[in-house]
Tab-separated table of C-alpha atoms and ligand atoms in Angstrom:
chain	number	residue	atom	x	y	z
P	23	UNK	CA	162.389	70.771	-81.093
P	24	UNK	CA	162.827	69.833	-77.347
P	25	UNK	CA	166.188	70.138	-75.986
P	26	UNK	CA	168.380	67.275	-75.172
P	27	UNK	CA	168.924	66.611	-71.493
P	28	UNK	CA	172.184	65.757	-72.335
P	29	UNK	CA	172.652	69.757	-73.390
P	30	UNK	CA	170.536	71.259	-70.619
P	31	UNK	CA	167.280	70.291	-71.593
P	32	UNK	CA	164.352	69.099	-69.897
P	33	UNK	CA	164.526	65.258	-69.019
P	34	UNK	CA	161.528	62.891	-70.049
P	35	UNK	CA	161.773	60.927	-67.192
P	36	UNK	CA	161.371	62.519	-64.491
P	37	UNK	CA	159.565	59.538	-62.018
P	38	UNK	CA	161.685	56.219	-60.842
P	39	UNK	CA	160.240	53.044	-62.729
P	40	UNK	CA	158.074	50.917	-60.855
P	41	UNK	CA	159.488	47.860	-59.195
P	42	UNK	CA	158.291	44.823	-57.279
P	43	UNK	CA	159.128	42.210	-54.688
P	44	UNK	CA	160.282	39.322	-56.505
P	45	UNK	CA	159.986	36.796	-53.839
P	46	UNK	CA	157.053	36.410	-50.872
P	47	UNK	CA	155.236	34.284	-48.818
P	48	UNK	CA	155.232	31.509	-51.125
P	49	UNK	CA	158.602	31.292	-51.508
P	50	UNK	CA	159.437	31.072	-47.377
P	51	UNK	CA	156.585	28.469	-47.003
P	52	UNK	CA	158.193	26.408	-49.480
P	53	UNK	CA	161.598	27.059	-48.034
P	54	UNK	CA	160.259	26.027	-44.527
P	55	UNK	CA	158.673	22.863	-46.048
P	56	UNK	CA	162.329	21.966	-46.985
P	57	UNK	CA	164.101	22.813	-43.844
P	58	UNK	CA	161.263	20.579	-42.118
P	59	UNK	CA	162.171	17.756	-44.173
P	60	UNK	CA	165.149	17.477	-41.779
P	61	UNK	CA	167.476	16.748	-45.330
P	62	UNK	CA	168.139	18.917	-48.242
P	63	UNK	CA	169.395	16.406	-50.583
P	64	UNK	CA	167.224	16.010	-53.588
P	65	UNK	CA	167.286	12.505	-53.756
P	66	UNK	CA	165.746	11.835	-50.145
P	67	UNK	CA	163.801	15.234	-50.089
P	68	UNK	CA	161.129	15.480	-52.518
P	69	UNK	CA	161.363	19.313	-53.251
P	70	UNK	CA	163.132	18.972	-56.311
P	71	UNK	CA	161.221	15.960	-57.719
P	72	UNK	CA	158.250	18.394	-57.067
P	73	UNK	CA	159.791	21.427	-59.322
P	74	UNK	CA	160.935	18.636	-61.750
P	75	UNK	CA	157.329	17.496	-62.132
P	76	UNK	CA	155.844	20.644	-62.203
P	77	UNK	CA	158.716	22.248	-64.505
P	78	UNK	CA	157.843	18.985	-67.102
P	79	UNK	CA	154.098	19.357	-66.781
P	80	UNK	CA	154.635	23.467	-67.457
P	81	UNK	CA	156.365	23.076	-70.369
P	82	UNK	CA	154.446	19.477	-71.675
P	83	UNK	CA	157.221	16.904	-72.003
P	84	UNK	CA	158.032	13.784	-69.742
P	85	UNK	CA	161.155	14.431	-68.058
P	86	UNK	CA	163.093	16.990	-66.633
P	87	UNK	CA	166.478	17.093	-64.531
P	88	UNK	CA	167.365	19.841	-61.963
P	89	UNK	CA	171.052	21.240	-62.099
P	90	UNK	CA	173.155	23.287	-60.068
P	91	UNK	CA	173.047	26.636	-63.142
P	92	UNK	CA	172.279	26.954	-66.325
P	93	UNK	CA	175.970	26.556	-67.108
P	94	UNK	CA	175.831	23.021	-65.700
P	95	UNK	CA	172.177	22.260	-67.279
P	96	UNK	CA	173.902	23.010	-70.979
P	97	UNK	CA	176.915	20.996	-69.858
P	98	UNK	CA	174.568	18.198	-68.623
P	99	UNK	CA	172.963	18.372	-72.392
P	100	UNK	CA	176.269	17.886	-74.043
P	101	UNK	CA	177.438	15.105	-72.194
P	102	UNK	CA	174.046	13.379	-72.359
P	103	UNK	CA	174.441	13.946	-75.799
P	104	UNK	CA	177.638	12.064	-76.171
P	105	UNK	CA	179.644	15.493	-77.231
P	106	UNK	CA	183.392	14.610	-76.625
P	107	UNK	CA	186.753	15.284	-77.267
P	108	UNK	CA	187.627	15.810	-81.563
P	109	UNK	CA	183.679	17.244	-81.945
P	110	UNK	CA	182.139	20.393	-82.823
P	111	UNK	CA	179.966	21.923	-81.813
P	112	UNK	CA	177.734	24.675	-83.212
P	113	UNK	CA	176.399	27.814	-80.978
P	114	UNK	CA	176.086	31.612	-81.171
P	115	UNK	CA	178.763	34.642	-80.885
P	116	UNK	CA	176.344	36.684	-78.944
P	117	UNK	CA	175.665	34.662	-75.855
P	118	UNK	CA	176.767	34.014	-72.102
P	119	UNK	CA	180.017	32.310	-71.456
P	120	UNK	CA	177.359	29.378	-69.801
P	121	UNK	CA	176.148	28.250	-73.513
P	122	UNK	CA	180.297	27.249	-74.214
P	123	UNK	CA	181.790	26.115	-71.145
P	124	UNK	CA	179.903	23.172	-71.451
P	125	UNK	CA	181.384	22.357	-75.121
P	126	UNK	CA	184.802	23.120	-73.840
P	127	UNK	CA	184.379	20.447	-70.480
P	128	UNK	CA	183.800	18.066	-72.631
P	129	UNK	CA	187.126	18.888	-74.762
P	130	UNK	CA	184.324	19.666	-78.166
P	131	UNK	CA	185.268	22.336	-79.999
P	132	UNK	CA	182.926	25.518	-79.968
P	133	UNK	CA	182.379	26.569	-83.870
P	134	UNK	CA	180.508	30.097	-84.010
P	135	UNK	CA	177.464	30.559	-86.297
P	136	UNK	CA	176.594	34.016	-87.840
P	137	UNK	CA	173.175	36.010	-86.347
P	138	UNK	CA	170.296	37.477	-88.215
P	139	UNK	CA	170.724	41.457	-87.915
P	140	UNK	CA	167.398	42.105	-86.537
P	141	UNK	CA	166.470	39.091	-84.295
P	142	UNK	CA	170.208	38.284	-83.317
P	143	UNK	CA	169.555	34.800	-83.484
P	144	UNK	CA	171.752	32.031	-85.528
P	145	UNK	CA	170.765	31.611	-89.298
P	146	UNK	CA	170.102	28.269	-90.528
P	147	UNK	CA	172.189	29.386	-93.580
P	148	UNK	CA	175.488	30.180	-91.479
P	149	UNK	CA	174.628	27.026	-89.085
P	150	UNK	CA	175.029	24.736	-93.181
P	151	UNK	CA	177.821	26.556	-93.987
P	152	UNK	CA	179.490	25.345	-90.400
P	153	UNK	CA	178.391	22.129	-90.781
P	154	UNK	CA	181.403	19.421	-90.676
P	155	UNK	CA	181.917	15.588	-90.128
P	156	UNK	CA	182.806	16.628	-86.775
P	157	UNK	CA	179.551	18.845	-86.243
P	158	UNK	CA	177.992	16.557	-82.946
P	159	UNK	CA	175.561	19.267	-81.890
P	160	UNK	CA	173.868	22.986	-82.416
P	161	UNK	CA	173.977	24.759	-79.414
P	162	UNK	CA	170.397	27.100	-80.436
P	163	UNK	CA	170.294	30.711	-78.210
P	164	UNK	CA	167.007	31.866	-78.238
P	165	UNK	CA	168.523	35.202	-77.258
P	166	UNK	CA	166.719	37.570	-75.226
P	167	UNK	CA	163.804	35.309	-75.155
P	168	UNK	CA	163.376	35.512	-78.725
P	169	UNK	CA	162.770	32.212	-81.201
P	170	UNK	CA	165.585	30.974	-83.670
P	171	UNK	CA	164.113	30.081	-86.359
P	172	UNK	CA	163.641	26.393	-85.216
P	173	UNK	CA	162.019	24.947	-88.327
P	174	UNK	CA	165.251	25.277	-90.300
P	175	UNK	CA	167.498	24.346	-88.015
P	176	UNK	CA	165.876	20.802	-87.038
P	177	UNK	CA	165.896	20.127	-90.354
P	178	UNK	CA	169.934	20.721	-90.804
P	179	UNK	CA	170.302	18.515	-87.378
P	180	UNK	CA	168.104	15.957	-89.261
P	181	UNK	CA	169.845	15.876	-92.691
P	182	UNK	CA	173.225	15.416	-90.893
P	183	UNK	CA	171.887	13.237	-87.839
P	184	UNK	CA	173.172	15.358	-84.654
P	185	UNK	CA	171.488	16.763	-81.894
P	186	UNK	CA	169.846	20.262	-81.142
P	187	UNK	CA	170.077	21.587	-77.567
P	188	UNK	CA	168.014	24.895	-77.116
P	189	UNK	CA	169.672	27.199	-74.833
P	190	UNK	CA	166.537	28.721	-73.083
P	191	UNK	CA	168.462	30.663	-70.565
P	192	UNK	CA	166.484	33.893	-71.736
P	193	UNK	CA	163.659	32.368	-72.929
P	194	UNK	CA	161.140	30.842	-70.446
P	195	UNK	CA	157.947	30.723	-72.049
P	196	UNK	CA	158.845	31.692	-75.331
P	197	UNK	CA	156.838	29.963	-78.341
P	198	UNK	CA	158.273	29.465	-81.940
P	199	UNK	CA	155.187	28.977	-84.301
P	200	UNK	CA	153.068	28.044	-81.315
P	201	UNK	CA	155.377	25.475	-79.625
P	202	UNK	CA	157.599	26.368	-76.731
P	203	UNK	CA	161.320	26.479	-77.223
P	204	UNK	CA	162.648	24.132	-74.978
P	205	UNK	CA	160.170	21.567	-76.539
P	206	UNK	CA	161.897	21.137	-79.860
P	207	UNK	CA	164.915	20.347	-80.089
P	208	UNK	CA	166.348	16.902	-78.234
P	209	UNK	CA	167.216	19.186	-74.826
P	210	UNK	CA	166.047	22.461	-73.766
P	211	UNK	CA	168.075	24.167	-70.807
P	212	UNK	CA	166.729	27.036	-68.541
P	213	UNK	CA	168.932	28.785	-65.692
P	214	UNK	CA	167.583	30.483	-62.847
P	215	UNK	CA	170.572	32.530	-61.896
P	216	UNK	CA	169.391	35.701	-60.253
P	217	UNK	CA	169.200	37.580	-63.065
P	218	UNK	CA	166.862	35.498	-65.334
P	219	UNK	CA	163.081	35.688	-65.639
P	220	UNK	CA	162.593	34.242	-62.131
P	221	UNK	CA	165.475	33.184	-60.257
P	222	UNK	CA	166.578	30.450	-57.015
P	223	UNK	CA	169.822	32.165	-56.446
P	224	UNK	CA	171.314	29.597	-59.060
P	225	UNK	CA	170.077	26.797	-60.584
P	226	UNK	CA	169.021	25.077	-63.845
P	227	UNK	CA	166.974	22.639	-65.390
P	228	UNK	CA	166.474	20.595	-68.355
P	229	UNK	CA	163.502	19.219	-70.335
P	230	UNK	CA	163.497	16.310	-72.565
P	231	UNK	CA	160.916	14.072	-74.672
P	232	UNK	CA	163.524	10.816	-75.168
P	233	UNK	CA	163.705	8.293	-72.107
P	234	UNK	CA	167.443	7.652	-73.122
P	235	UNK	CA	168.455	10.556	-73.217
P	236	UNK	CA	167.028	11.302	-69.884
P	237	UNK	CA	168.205	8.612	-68.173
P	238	UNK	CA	171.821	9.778	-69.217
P	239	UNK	CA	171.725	13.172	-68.531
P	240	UNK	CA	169.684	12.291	-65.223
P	241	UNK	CA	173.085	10.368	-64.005
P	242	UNK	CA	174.990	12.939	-65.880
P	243	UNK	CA	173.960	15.946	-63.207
P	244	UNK	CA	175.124	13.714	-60.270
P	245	UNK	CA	178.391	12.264	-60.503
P	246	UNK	CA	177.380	9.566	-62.871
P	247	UNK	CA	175.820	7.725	-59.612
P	248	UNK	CA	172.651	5.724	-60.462
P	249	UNK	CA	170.138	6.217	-57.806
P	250	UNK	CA	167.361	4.382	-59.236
P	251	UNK	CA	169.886	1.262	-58.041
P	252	UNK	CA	169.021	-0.694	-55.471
P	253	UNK	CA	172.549	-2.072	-54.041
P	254	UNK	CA	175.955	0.551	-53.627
P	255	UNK	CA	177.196	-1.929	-56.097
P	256	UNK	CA	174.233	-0.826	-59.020
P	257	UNK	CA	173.970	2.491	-57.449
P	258	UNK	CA	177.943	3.389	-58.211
P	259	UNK	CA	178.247	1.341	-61.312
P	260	UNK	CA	180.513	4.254	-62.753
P	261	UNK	CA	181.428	3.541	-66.390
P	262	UNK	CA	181.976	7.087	-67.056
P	263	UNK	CA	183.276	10.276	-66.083
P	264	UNK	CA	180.549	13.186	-64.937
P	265	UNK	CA	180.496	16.684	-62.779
P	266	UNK	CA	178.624	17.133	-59.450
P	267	UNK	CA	175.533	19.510	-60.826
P	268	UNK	CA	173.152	18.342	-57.923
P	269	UNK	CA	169.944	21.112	-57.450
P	270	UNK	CA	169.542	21.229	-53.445
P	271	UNK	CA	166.171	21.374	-52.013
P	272	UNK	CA	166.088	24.977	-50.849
P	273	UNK	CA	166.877	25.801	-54.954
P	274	UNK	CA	164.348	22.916	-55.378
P	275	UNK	CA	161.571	24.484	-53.205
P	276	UNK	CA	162.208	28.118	-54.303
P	277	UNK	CA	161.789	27.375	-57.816
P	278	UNK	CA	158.461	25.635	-57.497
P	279	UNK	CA	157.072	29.215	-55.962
P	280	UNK	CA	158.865	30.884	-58.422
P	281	UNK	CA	157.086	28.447	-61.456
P	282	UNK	CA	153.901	30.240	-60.236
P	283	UNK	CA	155.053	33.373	-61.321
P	284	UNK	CA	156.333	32.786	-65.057
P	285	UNK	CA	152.772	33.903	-66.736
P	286	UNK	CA	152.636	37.107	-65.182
P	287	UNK	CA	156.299	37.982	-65.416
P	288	UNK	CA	156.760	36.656	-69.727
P	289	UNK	CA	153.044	37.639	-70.276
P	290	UNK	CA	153.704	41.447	-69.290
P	291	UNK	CA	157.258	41.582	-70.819
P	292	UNK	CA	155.890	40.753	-74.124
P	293	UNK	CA	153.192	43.011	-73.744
P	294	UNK	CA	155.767	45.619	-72.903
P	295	UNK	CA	158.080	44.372	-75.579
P	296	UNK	CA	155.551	44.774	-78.149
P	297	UNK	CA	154.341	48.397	-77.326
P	298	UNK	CA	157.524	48.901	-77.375
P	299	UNK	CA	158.298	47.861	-80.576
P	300	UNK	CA	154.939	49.383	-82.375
P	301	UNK	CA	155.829	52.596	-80.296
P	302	UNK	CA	159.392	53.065	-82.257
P	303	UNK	CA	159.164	51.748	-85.515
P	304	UNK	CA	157.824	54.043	-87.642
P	305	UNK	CA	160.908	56.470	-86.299
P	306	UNK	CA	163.783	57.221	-89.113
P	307	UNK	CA	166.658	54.694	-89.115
P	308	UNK	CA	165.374	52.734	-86.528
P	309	UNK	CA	164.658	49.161	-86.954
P	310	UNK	CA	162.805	47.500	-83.735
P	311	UNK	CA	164.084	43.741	-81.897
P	312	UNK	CA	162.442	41.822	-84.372
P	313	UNK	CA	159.937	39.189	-83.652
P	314	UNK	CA	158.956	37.295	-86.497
P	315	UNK	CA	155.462	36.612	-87.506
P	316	UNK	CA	154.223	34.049	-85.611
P	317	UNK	CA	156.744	33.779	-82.408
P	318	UNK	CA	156.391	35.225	-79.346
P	319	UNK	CA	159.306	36.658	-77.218
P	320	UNK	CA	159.458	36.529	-73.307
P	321	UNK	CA	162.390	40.310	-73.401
P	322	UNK	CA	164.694	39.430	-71.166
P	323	UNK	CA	166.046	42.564	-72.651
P	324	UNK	CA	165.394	44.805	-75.567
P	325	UNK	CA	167.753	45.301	-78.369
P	326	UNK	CA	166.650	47.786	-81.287
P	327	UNK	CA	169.116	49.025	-84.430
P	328	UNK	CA	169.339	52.826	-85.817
P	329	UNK	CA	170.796	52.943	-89.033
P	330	UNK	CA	174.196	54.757	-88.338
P	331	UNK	CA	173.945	56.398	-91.783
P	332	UNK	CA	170.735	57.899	-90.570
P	333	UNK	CA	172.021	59.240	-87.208
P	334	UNK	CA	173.913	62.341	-87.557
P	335	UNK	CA	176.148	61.419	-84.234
P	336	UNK	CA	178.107	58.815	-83.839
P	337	UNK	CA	176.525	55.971	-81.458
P	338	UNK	CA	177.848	56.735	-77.738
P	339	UNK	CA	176.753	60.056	-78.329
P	340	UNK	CA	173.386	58.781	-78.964
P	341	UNK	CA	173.148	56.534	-75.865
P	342	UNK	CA	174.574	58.983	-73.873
P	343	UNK	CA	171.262	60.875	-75.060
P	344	UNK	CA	169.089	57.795	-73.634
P	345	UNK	CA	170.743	57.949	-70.843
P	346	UNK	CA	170.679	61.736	-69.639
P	347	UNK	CA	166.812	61.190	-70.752
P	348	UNK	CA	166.344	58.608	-67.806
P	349	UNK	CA	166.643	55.554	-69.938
P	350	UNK	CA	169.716	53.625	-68.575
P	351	UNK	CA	170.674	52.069	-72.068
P	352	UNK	CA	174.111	50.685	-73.338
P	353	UNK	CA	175.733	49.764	-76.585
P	354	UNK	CA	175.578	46.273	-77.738
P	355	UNK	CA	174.980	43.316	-75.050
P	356	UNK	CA	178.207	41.634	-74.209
P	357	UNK	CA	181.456	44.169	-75.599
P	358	UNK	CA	182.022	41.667	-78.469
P	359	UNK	CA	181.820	38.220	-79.340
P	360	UNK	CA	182.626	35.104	-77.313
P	361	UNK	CA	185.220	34.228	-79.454
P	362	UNK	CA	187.527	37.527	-79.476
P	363	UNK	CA	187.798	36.647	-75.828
P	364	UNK	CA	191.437	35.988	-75.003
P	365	UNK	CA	190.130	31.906	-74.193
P	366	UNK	CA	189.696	31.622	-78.163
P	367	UNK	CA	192.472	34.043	-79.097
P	368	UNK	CA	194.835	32.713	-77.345
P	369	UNK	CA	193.206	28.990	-77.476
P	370	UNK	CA	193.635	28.961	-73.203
P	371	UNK	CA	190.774	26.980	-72.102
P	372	UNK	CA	192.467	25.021	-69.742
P	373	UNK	CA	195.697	26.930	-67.813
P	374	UNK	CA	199.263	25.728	-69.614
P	375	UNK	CA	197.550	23.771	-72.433
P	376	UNK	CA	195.817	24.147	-75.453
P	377	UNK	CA	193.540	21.995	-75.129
P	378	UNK	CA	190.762	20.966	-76.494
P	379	UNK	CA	191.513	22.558	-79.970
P	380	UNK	CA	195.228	21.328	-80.408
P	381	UNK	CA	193.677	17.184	-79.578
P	382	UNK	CA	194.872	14.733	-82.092
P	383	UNK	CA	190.957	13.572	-81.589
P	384	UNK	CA	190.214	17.006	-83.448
P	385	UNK	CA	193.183	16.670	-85.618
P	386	UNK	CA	192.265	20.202	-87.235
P	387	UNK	CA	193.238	23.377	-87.079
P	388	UNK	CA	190.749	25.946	-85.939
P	389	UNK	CA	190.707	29.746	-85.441
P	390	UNK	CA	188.781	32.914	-84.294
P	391	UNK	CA	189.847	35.702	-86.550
P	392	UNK	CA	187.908	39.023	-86.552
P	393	UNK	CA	185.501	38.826	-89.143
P	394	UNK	CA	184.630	35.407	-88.524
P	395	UNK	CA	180.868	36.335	-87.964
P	396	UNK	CA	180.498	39.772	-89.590
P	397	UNK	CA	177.279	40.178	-88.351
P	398	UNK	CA	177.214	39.301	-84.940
P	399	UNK	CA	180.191	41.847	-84.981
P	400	UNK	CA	178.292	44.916	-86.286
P	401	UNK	CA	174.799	44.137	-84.092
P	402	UNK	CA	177.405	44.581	-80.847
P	403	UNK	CA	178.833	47.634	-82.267
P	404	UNK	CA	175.939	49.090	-83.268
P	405	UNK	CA	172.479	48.008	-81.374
P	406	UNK	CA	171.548	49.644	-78.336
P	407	UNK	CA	170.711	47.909	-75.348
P	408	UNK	CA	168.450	48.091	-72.522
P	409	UNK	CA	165.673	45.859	-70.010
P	410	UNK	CA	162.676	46.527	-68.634
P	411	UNK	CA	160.710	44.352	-66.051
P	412	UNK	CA	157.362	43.286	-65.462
P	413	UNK	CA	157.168	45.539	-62.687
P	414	UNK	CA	157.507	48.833	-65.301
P	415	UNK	CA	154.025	50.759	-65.404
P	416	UNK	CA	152.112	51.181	-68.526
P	417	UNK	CA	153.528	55.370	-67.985
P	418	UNK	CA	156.888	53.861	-67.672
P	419	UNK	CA	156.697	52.804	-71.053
P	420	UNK	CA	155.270	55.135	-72.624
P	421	UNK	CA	158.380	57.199	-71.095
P	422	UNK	CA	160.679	54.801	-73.362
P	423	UNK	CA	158.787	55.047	-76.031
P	424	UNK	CA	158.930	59.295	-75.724
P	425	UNK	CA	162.757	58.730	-74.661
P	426	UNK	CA	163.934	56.795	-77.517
P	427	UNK	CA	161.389	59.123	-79.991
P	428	UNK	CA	163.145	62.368	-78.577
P	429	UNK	CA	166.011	61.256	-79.305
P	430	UNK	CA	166.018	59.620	-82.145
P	431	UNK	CA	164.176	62.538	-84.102
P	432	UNK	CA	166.884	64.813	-82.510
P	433	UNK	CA	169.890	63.215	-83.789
P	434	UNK	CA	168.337	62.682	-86.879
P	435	UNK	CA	166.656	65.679	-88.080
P	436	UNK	CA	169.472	67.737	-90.405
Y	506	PLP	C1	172.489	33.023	-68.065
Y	506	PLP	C2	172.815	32.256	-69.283
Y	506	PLP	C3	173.483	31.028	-69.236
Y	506	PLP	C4	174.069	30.464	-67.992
Y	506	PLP	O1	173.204	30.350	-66.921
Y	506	PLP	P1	173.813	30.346	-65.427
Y	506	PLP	O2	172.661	29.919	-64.596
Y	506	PLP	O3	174.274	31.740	-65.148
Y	506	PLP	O4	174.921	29.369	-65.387
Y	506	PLP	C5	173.655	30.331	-70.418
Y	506	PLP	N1	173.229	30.804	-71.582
Y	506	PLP	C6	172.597	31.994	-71.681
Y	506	PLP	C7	172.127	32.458	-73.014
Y	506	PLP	C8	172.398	32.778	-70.539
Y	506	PLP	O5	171.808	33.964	-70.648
């Protein structure tokens, strides 16, 4: 057998992987269209109604509201979804602090479901088991681009009457059973922070089938003001409290190049995801980021599982092997779950209070402890991590796929 680069040996990789210009000529003709507009507010301007329009028509529902982040798109849902102070609200462990900040704004209480071990998604069986009188909403992550078993979980939000808002951060066109996510529960919510699928700097957006709904979270993303009014009097006819989430037209305009681009950019990462997946799975211990029958995932990263019993090293030892091969991999995704951060140990949302979970709204007590989702815990401690772009070759690849084989059969050989 080969020798480990990581002991001297030869590396696999021995070539950069491919990369691409992100942004182009459509993008600065847009941009220049705004600028020409002589305003950049979205309301006057008519960039952002465009990428609304064509963001709806893309994904096949009626409305759609722009938003400063994805952060403020998810915090846009909950409010529009009348979460408030002494609710709950159910989301994921494994997850960006943007899919809780929302909950916490709006003084709710963020209750953590536990994931399925291979698709690191929330189960519909730990969402039941979470369920309270004070449940208001499930916060779905399709993480990494990958479905949550949908299906399941509308039916929970329908038996108990609250709302589903799909988190779709990672998962631009990704399709449960044939439908988009986004498109199935009462809100989807997409960011388009630089580091998602395409990007406008920041930004976010929302989809939605109910005109209600809409209309609330429209006014929600902008103060509350209601610009369909036609005096100041209708137009700030402020009943209730909302945030300034307001897209501006140069986000507005870049995103409606950047809509262009989606098919080629999810299209080739689930190619890539899937050779990826048929290229490792017959390899001892290892158990590929699993897709289930039917979905399709848009990888906005790759997570796979090796059986520690199976590997004769103990994990960093492993990735460390990855990584001398040219693969730049890491354990887990984020270092553990959202709620061992110090905000839900120590219950500090908010500087010099402990609000919202000591509110005599709530009324209950809640806590964090280790153990709390079991599974969520071991995926972080013992998946391995890594992305690759739609810019990767076909060869580079194939260079994973020998990487993660080399190493695998190394480590696991007695
Ligand atoms: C990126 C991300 C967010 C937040 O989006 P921002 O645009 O960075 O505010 C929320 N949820 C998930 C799952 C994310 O990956």
């Amino acid at each position: 057998m080969e020798e480990l680069a990581l002991y001297g040996g030869p590396k696999v990789k021995t070539t950069p992987f491919s990369t691409g210009k992100r942004f182009g000529e459509p993008e600065l003709e847009q941009v220049r269209q705004a600028l020409e507009q002589n305003t950049l507010f979205y309301w006057f301007g008519s960039k952002v109604k465009e990428f609304n329009k064509k963001f709806a028509d893309m994904y096949g529902v009626p409305y759609c509201v722009a938003a400063s982040s994805g952060t403020a798109a998810i915090h846009v849902a909950l409010g529009a979804c009348g979460v408030t102070e002494g609710d709950e609200v159910i989301t994921s462990p494994i997850t960006d602090m943007g899919s809780v900040i929302g909950i916490l704004y709006q003084n709710a209480v963020p209750i953590f479901a536990d994931v399925d071990p291979n698709t690191y998604n929330i189960t519909p069986e730990s969402i039941e088991e979470r369920i309270t009188d004070k449940t208001k909403a499930i916060l779905v992550v399709h993480l990494a681009g990958n479905p949550a078993d949908m299906d399941a979980i509308m039916e929970i939000a329908k038996k108990h009457n609250i709302k589903v808002i799909e988190d779709c951060a990672q998962a631009y066109l990704t399709y449960y059973k044939g439908r988009l996510c986004g498109t199935i529960g009462d809100v989807g919510c997409f960011s388009l922070n630089d580091f998602k699928h395409i990007s406008a700097g920041d930004g976010g957006m929302l989809i939605m089938k109910d005109e209600e709904l809409y209309k609330i979270a429209f006014r929600f993303a902008d103060k509350n003001y209601n610009r369909m009014g036609k005096t100041t009097e209708e137009i700030r006819s402020i009943e209730h409290i909302a945030p300034n989430y307001r897209m501006s037209e140069l986000v507005g305009a870049v995103g409606i190049a950047q809509l262009d681009r989606l098919d080629f950019i999810c299209g080739t990462r689930n190619r890539w995801g899937e050779m990826l997946s048929d290229g490792i799975k017959d390899l001892p211990g290892v158990t590929p980021h699993l897709v289930r029958e039917g979905n399709k995932s848009s990888y906005w990263f790759y997570m796979y599982r090796v059986d520690p019993k199976t590997l004769k090293v103990d994990l960093q030892t492993y990735v460390d092997a990855l990584r001398a091969e040219g693969l730049p991999a890491q354990k887990g995704y984020i270092h553990a779950p959202v709620y061992a951060y110090g905000l839900f140990q120590n219950k500090t949302a908010y500087l010099g209070t402990h609000a919202p979970f000591d509110s005599h709204y709530y009324g209950r007590e809640v806590s964090y402890p280790k153990g709390l989702c079991p599974v969520a815990e071991q995926v972080l401690d013992e998946a391995i991590k890594f992305t690759f772009t739609e810019f990767y070759s076909e060869q580079d690849m194939k260079d994973i796929i020998a990487i993660i084989t080399k190493v695998t059969n190394y480590f696991t050989k007695g």
